[in-house]
Short mmCIF file of C-alpha atoms in Angstrom, two decimals:
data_model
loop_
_atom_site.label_atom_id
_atom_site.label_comp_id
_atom_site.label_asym_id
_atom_site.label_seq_id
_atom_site.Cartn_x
_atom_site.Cartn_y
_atom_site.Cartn_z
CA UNK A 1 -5.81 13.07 9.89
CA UNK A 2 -3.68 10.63 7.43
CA UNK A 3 -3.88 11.43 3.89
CA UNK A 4 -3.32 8.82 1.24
CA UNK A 5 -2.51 9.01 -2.18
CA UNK A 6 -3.65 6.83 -4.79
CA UNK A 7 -2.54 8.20 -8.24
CA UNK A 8 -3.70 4.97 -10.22
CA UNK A 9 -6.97 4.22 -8.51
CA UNK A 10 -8.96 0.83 -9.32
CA UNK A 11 -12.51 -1.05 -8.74
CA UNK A 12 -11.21 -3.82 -7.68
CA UNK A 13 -13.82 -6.84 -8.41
CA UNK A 14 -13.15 -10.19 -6.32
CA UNK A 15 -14.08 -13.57 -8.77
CA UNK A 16 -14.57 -16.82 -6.28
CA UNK A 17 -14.25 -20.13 -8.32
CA UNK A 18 -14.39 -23.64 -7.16
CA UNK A 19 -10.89 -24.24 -8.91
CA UNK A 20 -9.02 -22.23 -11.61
CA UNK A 21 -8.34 -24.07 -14.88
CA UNK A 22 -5.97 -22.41 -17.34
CA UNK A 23 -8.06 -22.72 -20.90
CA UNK A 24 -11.23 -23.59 -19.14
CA UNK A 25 -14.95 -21.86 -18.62
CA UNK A 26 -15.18 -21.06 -15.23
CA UNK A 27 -18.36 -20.79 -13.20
CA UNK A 28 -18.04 -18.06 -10.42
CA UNK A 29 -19.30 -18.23 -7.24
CA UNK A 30 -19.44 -15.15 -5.43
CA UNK A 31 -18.44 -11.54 -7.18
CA UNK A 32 -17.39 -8.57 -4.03
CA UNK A 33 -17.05 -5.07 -5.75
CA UNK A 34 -14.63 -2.60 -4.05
CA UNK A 35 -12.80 0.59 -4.73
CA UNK A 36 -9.13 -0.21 -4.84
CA UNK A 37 -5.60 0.91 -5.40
CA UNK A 38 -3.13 0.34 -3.22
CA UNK A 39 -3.92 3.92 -1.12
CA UNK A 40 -7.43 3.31 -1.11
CA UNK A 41 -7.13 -0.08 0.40
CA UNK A 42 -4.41 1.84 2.78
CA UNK A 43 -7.35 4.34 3.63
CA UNK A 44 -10.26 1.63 3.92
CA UNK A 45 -7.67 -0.47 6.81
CA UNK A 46 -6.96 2.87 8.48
CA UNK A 47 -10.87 4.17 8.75
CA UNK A 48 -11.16 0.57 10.11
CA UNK A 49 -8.54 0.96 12.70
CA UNK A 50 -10.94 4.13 13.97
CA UNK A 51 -8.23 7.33 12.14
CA UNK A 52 -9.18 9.61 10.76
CA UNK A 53 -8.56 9.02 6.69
CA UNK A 54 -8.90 11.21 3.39
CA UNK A 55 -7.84 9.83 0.21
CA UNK A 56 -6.79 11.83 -2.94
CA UNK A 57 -5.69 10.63 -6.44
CA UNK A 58 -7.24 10.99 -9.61
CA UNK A 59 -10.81 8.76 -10.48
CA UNK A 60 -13.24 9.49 -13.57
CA UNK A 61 -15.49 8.23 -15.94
CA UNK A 62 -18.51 5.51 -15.21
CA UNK A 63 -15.94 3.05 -13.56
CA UNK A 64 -14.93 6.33 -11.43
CA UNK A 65 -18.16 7.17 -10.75
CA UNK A 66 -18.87 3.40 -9.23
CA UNK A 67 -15.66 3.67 -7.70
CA UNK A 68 -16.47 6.84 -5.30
CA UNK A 69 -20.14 5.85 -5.00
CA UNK A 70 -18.76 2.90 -2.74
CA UNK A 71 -16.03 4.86 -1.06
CA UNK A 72 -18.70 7.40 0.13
CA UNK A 73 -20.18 3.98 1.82
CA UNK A 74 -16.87 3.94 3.96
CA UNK A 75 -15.54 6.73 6.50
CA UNK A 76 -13.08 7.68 3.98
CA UNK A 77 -13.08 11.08 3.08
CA UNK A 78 -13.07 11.34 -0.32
CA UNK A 79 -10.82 14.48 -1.83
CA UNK A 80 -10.30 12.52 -5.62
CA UNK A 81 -9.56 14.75 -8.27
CA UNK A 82 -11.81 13.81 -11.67
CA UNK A 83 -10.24 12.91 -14.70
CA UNK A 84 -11.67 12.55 -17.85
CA UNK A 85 -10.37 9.07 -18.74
CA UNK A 86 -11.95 5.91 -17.20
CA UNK A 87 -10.46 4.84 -13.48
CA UNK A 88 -9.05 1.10 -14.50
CA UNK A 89 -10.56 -2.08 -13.23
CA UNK A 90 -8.33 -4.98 -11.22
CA UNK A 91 -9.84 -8.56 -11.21
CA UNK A 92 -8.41 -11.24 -8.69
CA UNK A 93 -9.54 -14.50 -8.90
CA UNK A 94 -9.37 -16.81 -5.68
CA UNK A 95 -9.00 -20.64 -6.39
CA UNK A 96 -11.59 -22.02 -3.93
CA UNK A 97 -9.67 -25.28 -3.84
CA UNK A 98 -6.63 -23.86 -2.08
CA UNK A 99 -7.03 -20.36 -1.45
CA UNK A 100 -4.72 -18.96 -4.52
CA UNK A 101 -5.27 -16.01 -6.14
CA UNK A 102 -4.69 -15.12 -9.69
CA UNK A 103 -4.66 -11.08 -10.50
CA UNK A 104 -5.43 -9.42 -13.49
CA UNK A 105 -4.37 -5.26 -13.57
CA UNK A 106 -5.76 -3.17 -16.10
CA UNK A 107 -3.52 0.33 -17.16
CA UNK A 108 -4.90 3.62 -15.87
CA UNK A 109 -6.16 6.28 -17.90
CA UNK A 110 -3.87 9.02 -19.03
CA UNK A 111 -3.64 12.11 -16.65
CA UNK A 112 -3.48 15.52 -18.47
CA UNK A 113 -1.18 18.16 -17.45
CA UNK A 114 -4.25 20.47 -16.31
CA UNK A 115 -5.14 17.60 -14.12
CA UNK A 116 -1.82 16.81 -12.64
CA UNK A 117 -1.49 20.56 -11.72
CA UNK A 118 -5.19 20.39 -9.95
CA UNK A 119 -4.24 17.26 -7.82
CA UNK A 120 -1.37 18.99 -6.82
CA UNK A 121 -3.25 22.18 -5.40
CA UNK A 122 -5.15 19.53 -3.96
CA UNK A 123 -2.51 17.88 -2.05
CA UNK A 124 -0.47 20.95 -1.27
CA UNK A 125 -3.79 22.37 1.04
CA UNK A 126 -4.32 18.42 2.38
CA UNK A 127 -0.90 18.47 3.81
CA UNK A 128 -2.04 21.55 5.93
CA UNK A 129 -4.08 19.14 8.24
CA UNK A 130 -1.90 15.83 7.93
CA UNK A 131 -0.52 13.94 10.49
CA UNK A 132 1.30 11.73 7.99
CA UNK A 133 1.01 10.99 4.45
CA UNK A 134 1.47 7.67 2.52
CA UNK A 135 1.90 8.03 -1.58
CA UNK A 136 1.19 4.29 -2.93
CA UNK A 137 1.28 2.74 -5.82
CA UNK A 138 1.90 3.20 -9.44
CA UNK A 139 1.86 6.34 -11.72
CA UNK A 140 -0.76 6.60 -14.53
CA UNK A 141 0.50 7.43 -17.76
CA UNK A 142 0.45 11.06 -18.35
CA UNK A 143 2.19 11.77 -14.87
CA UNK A 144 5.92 12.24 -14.92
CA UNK A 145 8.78 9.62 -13.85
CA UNK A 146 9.86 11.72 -10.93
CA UNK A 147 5.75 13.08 -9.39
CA UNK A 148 6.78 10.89 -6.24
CA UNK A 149 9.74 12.86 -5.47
CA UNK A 150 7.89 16.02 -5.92
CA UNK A 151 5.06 15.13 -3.24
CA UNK A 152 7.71 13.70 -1.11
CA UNK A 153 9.51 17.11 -0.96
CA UNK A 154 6.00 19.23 -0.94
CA UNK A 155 5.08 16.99 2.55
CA UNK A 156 8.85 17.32 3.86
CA UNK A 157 8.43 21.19 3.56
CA UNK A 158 5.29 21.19 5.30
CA UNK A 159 6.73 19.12 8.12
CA UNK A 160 4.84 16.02 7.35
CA UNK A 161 5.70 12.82 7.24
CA UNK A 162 5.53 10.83 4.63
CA UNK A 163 5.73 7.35 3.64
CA UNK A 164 6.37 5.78 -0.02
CA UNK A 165 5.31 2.45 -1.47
CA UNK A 166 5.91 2.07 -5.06
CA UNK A 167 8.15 0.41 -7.35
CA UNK A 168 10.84 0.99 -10.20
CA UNK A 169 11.97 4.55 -11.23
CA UNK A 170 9.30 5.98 -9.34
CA UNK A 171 11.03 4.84 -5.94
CA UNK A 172 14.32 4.93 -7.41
CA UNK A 173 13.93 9.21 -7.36
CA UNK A 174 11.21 9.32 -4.88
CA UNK A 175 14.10 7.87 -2.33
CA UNK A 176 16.27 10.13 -3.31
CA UNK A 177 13.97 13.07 -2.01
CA UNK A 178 14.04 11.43 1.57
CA UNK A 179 11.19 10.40 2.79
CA UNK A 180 10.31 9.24 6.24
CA UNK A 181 9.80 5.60 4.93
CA UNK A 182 9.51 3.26 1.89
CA UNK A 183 8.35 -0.19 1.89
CA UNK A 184 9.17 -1.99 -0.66
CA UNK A 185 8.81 -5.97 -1.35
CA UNK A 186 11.39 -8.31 -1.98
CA UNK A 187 11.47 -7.93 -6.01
CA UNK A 188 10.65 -4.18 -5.81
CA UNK A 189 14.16 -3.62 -3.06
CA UNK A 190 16.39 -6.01 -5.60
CA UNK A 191 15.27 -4.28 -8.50
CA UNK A 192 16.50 -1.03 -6.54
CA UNK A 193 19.54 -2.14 -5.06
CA UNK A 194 21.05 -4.84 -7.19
CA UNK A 195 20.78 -6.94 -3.86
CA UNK A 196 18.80 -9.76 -3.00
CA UNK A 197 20.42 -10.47 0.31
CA UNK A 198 17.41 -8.66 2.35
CA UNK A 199 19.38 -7.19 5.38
CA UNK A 200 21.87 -5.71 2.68
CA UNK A 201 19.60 -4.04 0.40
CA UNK A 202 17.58 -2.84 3.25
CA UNK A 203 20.61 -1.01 4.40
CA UNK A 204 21.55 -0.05 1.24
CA UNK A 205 18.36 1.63 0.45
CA UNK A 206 18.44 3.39 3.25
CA UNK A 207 21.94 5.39 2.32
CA UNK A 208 20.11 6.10 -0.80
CA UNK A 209 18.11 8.44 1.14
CA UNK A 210 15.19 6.89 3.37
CA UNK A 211 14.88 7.79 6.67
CA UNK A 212 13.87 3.64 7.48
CA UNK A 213 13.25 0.89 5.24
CA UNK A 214 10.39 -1.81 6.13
CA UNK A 215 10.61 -4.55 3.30
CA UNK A 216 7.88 -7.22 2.78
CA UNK A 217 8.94 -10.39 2.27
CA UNK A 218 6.07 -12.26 2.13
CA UNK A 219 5.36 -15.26 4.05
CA UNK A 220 8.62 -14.25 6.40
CA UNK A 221 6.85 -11.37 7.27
CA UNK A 222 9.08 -7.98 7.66
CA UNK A 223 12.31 -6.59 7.69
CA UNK A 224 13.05 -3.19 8.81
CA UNK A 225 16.14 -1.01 8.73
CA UNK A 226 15.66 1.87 11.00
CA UNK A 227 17.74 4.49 12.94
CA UNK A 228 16.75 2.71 16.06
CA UNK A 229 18.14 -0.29 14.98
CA UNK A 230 17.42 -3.45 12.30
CA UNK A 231 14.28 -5.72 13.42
CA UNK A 232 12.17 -9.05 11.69
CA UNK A 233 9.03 -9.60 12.37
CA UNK A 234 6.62 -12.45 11.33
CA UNK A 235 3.55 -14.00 11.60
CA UNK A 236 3.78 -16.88 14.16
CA UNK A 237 2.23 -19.50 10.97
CA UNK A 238 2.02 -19.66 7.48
CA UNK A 239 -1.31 -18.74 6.00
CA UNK A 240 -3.12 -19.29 2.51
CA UNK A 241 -5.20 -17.15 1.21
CA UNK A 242 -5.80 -14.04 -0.93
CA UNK A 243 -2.79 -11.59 -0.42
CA UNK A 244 -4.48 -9.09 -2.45
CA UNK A 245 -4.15 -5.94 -0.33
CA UNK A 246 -1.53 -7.37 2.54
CA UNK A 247 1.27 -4.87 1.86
CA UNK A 248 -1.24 -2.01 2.10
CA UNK A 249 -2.76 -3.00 5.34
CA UNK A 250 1.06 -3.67 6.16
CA UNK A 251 1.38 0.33 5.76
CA UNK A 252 -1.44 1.32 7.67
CA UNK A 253 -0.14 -0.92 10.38
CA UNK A 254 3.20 1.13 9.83
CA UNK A 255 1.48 4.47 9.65
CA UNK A 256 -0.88 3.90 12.52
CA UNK A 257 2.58 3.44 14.60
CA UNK A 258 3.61 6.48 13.66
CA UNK A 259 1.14 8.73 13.90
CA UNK A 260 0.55 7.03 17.87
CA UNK A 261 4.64 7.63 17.80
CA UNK A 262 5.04 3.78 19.47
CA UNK A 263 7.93 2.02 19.07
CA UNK A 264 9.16 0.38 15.98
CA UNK A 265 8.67 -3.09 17.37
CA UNK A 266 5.37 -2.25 17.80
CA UNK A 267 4.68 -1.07 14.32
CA UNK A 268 5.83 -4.01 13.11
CA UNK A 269 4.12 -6.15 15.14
CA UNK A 270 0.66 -3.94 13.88
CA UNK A 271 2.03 -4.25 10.25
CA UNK A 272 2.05 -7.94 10.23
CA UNK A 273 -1.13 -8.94 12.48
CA UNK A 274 -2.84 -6.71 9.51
CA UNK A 275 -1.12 -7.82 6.83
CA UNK A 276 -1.71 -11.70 7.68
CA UNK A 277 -5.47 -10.98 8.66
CA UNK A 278 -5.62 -9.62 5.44
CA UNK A 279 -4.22 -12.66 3.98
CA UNK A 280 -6.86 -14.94 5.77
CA UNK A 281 -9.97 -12.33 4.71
CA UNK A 282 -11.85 -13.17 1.89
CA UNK A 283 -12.29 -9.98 -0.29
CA UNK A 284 -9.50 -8.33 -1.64
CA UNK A 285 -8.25 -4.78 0.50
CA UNK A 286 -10.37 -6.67 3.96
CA UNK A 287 -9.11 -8.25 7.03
CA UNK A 288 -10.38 -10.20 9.56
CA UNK A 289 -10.84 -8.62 12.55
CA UNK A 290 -10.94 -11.55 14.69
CA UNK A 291 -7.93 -12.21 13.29
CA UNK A 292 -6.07 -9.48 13.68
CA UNK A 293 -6.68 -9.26 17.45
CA UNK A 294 -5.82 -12.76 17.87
CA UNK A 295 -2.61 -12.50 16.06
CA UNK A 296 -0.78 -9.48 17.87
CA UNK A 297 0.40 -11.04 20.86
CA UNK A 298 1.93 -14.25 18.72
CA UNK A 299 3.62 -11.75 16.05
CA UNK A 300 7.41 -12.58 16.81
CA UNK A 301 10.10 -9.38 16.56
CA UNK A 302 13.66 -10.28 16.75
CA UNK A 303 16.44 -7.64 16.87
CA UNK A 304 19.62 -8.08 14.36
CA UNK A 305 23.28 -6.72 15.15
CA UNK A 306 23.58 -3.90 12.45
#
């Protein structure tokens, strides 16, 4: 199985308006309810895929309760630890006129030590029956600076591995514990690096401790620094459309690779088809499986000199 972590779970709640008007009333169209956070949407793509998927993280209160009342709907298995404040909400609001999205990200409630501690039981018997393990997204307040780092080392002693998608301090000390991968985007790899000259910072994180780097770089696709060698890969076209959720299908393209133990051309190629039919679905943390078929013989890899 692939575990996924979600520390700061969401509902995610999709607004559809004929056009977006700052200072205006808006009249929406279409409302799609979901249960979100970056591992969560990593879990719904995998379960999609056909793997088998159990997400853990912290959800409570009513939102909470909504929250794993639709993930029960899904084949996600559902190992969330309760907390007593509320799970946050996320709004996005797509621009019917030209596909643009607009997101709004509420804070997360504030984990208590007791809780932290009871995750972390949680996730310590979890990695027992893990093929791999992704830890996504950002930290709630009440969990320390450096909890990345100390999951990253719990799954590297159980011979696991694990993959890392956050941002800021977080992935500044969760690299330094080594995981098997981090993907980071564009912003979060500068921010890290001082770089933002792609193919430099990529390599750069890399010395400061990840096993490979896969960056997103958004319309260009990916770039990824591996000990195989340094690849891009991108869609063949540009798309429009909601990009809420791309870099976490992205990751389950990169952890489905993994865990099948194919090539890294071939992960990327997996990573972008799902990232871009994410793009072109049109609920947030979906993609279009019509789409996604159709795309992964056109998704172009290109080998770079290191």
């Amino acid at each position: 199985m692939i575990v996924t972590v979600t520390l700061n779970t969401a509902l995610d709640l999709t607004y559809r308006v004929p056009a977006l008007v700052p200072r205006a009333s808006h009249r929406i169209t279409q409302v799609v309810e979901r249960p979100g956070g970056k591992g969560l949407n990593v879990a719904r793509v995998l379960a999609a895929l056909g793997y088998e998927t159990v997400a853990t993280g912290f959800a409570g209160g009513a939102t909470g309760a909504v929250l794993r009342e639709a993930l029960a709907a899904t084949p996600v298995r559902d190992e969330l630890v309760t907390t007593a404040g509320p799970t946050r909400r996320t709004v996005a609001v797509v621009d019917a006129s030209d596909g643009d999205t607009t997101q709004l990200n509420e804070p997360g409630p504030t984990v208590s030590p007791a809780e932290w501690e009871s995750f972390r039981e949680r996730f310590a018997r979890l990695l027992g029956g893990a093929a791999a393990v992704a830890l996504c997204g950002s930290l709630p307040p009440g969990v320390h600076v450096g909890a990345y780092a100390e999951l990253v080392r719990l799954a590297r002693a159980a011979g696991v591995p694990v993959l890392l998608d956050t941002s800021g301090e977080p992935l500044r000390r969760g690299i330094a514990a080594r995981p098997d991968l981090v993907k980071p985007n564009a912003d979060e790899l500068a921010q890290l690096t001082g770089s933002r000259e792609s193919r430099r910072a990529a390599l750069d994180a890399r010395r400061r401790g990840a096993h490979a780097v896969v960056a997103s770089l958004g319309p260009e696709g990916l770039l990824a620094a591996t000990p195989d060698g340094l690849w891009r890969a991108a869609p063949p076209a540009a798309v429009r459309g909601n990009p809420t959720g791309a870099g976490d299908s992205a990751v389950a393209g990169l952890l489905s690779g993994l865990v099948d133990g194919v090539p890294w051309p071939d992960r990327l190629v997996r990573a972008v088809a799902l990232s871009t039919a994410t793009v072109l679905s049109p609920v947030a943390g979906e993609f279009d499986a019509g789409a996604y078929e159709e795309l992964l013989p056109r998704v172009k890899v290109t080998e770079e000199i290191v």
